[in-house]
Tab-separated table of C-alpha atoms and ligand atoms in Angstrom:
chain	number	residue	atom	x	y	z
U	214	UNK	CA	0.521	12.069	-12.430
U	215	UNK	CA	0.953	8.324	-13.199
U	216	UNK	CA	1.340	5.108	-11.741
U	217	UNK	CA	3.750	2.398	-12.670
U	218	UNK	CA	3.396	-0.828	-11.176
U	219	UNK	CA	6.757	-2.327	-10.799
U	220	UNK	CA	6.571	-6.100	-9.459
U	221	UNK	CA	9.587	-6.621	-6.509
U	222	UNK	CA	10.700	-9.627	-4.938
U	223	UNK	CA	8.532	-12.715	-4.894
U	224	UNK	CA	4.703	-11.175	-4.769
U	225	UNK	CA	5.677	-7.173	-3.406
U	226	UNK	CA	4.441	-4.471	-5.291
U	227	UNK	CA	6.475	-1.166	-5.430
U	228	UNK	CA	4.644	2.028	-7.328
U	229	UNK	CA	6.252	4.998	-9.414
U	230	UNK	CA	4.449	8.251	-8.875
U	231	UNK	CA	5.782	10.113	-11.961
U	232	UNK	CA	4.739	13.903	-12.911
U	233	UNK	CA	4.606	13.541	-16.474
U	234	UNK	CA	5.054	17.232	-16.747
U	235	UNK	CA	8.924	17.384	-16.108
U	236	UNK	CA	9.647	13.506	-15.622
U	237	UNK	CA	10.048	13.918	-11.269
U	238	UNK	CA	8.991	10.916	-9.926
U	239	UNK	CA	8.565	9.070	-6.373
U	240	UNK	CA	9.209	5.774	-5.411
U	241	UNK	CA	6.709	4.264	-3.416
U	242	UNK	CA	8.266	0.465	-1.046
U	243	UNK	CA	11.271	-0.184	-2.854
U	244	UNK	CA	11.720	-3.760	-1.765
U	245	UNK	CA	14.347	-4.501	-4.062
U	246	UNK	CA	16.632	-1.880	-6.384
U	247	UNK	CA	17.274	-3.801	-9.501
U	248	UNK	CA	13.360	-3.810	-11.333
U	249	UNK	CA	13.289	0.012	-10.318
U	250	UNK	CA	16.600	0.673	-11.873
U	251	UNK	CA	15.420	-0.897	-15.282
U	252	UNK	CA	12.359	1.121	-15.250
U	253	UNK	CA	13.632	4.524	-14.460
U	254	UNK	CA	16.985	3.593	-17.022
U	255	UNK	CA	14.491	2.473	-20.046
U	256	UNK	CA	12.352	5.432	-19.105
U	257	UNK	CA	14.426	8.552	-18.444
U	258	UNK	CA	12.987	9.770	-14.838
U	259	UNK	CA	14.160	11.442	-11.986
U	260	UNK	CA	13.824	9.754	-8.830
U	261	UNK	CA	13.217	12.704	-6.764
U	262	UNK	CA	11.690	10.534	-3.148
U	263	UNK	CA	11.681	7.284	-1.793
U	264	UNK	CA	8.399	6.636	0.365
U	265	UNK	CA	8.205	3.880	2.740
U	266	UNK	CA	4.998	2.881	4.658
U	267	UNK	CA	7.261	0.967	7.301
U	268	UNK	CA	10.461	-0.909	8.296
U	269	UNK	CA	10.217	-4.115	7.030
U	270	UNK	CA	12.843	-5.048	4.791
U	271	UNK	CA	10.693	-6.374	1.789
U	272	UNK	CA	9.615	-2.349	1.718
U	273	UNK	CA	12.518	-0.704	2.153
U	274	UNK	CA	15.347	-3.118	0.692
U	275	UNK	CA	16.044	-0.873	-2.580
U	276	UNK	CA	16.133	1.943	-0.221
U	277	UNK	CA	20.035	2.687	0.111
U	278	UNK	CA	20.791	1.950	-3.556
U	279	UNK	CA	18.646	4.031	-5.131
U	280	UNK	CA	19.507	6.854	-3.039
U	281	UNK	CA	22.675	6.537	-3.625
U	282	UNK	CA	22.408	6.608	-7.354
U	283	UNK	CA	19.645	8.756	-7.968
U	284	UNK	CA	20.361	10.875	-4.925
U	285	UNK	CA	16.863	10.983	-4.033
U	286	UNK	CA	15.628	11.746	-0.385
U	287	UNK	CA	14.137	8.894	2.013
U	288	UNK	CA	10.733	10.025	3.274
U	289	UNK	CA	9.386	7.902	6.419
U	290	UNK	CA	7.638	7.905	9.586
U	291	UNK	CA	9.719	10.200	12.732
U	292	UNK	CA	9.266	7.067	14.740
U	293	UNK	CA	10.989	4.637	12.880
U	294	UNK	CA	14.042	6.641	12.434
U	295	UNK	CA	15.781	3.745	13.736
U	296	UNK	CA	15.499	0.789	11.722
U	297	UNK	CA	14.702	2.761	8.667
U	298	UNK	CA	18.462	3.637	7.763
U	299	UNK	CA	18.994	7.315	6.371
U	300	UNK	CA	15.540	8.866	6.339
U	301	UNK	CA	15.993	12.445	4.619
U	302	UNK	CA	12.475	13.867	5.581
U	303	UNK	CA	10.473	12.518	8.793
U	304	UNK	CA	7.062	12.730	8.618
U	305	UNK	CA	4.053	12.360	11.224
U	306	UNK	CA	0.706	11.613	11.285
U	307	UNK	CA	-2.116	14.075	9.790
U	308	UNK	CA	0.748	16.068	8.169
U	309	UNK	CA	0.233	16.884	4.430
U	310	UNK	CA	4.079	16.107	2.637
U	311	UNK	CA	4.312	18.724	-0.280
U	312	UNK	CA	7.846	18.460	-2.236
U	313	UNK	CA	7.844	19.750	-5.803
U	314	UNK	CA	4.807	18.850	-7.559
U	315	UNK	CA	3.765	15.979	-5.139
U	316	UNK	CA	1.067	16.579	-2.498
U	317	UNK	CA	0.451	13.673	0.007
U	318	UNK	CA	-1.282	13.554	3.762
U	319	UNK	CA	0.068	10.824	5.672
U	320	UNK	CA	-2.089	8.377	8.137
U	321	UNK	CA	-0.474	6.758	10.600
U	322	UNK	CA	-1.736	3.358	10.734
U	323	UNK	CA	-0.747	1.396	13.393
U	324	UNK	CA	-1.343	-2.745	13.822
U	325	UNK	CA	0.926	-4.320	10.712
U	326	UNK	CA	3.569	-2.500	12.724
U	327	UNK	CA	3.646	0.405	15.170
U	328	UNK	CA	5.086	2.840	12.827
U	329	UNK	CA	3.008	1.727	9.351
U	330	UNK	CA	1.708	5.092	7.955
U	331	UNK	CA	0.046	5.621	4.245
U	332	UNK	CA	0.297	8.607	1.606
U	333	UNK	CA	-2.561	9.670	0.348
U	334	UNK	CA	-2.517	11.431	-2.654
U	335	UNK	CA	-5.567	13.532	-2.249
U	336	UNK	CA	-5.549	15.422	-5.763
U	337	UNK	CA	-5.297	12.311	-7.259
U	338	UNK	CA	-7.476	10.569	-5.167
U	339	UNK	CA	-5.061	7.481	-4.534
U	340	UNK	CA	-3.854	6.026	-1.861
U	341	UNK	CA	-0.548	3.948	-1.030
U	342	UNK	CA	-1.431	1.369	1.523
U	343	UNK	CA	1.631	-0.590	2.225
U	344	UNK	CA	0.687	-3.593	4.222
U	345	UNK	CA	-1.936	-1.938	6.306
U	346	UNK	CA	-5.150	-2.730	3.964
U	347	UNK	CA	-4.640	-5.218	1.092
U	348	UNK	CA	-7.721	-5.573	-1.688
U	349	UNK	CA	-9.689	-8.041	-0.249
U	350	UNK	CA	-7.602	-8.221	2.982
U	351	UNK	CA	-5.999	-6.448	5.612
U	352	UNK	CA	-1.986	-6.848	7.291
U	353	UNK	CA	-1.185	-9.307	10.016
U	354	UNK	CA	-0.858	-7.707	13.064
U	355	UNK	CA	2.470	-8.175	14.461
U	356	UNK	CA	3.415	-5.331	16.386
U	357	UNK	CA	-0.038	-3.745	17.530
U	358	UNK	CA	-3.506	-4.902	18.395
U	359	UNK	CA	-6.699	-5.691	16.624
U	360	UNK	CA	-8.425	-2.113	17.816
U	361	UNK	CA	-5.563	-0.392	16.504
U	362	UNK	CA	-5.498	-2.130	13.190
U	363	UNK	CA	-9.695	-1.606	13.268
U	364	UNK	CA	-9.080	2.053	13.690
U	365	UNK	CA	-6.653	2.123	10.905
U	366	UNK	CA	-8.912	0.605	9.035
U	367	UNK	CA	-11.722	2.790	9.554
U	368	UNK	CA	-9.542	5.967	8.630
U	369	UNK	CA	-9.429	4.616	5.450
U	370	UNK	CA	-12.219	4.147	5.133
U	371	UNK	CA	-13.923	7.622	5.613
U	372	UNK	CA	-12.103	8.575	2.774
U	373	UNK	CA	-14.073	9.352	-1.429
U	374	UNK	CA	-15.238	5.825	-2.240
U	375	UNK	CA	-13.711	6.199	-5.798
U	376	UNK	CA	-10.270	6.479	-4.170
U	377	UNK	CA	-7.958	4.150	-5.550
U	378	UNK	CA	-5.649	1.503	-3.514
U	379	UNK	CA	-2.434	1.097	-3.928
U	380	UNK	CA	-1.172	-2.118	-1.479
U	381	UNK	CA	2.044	-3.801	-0.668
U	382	UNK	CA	1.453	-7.410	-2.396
U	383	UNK	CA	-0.293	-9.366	-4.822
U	384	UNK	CA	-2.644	-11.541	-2.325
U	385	UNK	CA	-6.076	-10.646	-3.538
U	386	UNK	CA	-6.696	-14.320	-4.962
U	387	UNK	CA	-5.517	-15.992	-1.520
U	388	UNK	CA	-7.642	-13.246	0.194
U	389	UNK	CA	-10.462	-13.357	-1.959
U	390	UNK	CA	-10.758	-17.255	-0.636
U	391	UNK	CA	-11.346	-16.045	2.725
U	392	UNK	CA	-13.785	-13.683	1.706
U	393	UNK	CA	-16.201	-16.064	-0.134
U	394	UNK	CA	-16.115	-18.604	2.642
U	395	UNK	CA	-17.404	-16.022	5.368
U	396	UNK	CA	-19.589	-13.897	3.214
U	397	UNK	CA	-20.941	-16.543	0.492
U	398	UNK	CA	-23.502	-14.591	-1.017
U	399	UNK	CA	-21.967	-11.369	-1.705
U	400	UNK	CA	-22.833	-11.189	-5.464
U	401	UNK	CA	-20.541	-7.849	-5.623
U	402	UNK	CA	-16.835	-10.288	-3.925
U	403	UNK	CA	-18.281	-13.099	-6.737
U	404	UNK	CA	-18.517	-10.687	-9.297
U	405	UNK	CA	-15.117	-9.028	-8.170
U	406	UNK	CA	-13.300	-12.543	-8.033
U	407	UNK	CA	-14.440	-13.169	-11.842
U	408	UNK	CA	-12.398	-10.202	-12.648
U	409	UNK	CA	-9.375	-11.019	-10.037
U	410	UNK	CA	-8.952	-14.320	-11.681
U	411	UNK	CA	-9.129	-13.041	-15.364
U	412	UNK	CA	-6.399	-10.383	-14.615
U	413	UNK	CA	-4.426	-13.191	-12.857
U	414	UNK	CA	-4.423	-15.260	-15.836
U	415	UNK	CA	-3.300	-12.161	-18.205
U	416	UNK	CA	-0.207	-12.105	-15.592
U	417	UNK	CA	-2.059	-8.418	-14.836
U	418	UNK	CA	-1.915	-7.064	-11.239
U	419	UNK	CA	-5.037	-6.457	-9.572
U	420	UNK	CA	-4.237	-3.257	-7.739
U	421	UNK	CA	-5.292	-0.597	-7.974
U	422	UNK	CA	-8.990	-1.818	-6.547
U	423	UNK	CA	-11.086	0.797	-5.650
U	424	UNK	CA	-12.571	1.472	-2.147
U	425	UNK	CA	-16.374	1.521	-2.531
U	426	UNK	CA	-15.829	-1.466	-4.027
U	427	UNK	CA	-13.574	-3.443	-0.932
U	428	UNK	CA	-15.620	-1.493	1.579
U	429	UNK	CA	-19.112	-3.982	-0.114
U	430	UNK	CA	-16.696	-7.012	-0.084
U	431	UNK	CA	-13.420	-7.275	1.858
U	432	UNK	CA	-14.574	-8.891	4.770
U	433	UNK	CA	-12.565	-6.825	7.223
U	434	UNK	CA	-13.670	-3.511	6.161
U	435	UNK	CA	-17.149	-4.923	6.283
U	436	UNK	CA	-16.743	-5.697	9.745
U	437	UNK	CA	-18.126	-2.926	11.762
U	438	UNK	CA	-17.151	-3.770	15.644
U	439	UNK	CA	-13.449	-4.616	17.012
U	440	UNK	CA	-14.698	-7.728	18.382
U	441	UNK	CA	-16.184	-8.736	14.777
U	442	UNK	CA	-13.067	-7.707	13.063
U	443	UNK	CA	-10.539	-9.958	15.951
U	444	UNK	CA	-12.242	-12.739	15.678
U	445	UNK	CA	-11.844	-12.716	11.368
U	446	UNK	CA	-8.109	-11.598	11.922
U	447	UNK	CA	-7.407	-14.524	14.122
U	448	UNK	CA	-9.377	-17.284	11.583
U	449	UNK	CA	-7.471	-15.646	8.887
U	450	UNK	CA	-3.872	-16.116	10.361
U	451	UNK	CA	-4.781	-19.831	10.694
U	452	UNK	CA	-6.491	-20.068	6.892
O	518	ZN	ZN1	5.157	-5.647	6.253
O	519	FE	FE1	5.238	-6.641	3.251
């Protein structure tokens, strides 16, 4: 199984899951159609699924069009079957999604939204995050509140440190400035922000990042009470 990182929109990421061993692949957030219709043209794949992690249009934008010409199935959450258009296979919290070769167990996360859920590929020990848990960050919470988002949070993570994250958008830089300024002597954040800004200037993502890792310096997973964890969401949403 391997990643592609395909760059949508202004900063969204959108990931192809792609069995090497007969060329079935997923889609994971299509926010737009066009960059995942180069990739999968130039590289001879089979869209098999479309994943979303929730409704918002800058994850699901590609959606319809790549159905349509890879006439691949729409897997989402059972509670936003309506304002996710055409959803093939609903799924729901604590299930585990098997479909060909792919094995997931989905989380439903509320907070970013109320229907936000992520796919965790267990075998592979990588997880797609959507806007629920961004390296070095976490999603605004727009349509839940701060306990829910802190209990999303803390399903994540309970899960194998060396997991790797998979998130909606490139904002680790802008994050990583919040970080420093509440937690100023974390030598493992200034050692991580080194590396952020290095891959920045190489025009390199830096996703995946690994959980150990954001669990010793993104400030929100580091926070280990709701009232903690509030209080940073609300500074952040004025930073
Ligand atoms: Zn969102
Ligand atoms: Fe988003």
């Amino acid at each position: 199984m391997r990643i592609e990182i395909i760059r949508c929109l202004r900063d969204n990421y959108s990931y192809l899951i792609i069995d090497e061993n007969n060329i079935n692949a997923c889609v994971v957030d299509p926010g737009e159609s066009t960059p995942i219709v180069k990739f999968i043209e130039n590289n001879n794949i089979k869209l098999k699924y479309i994943l979303n992690t929730h409704h918002h249009y800058d994850h699901i934008g590609g959606n319809l069009e790549l159905k349509k010409r890879y006439n691949s199935k729409i897997v989402a959450f059972e509670g936003d079957k309506d304002r996710i258009p055409e959803i093939d296979i609903f799924v729901h919290d604590n299930q585990t999604w098997k479909a060909d070769s792919f094995e997931a167990k989905i989380f439903h996360t509320p907070g970013h939204t109320s229907g936000h859920i992520l796919f965790h590929f267990f075998n592979e020990k990588k997880i797609f995050t959507g806007d629920t848990l961004f390296s070095l960050g976490c999603g605004r919470i727009f349509e839940g509140t701060s306990e829910q988002m802190f209990n999303s949070l803390c399903k994540i993570k309970k899960l194998p440190k060396e997991t790797e994250i998979y998130c909606g958008h490139e904002y680790t830089l802008q994050n990583s400035n919040f970080c420093i300024q509440h937690d100023p002597e974390n030598l493992i954040l200034k050692k991580k922000i080194i590396n952020i800004k290095k891959k920045l200037e190489n025009n390199l993502p830096t996703i995946p990042t690994i959980l150990g890792e954001e669990i010793d310096s993104n400030i929100f997973l580091k926070a280990n009470n709701i009232e903690t964890f509030s209080k940073l969401r609300d500074l952040k949403d004025n930073f």
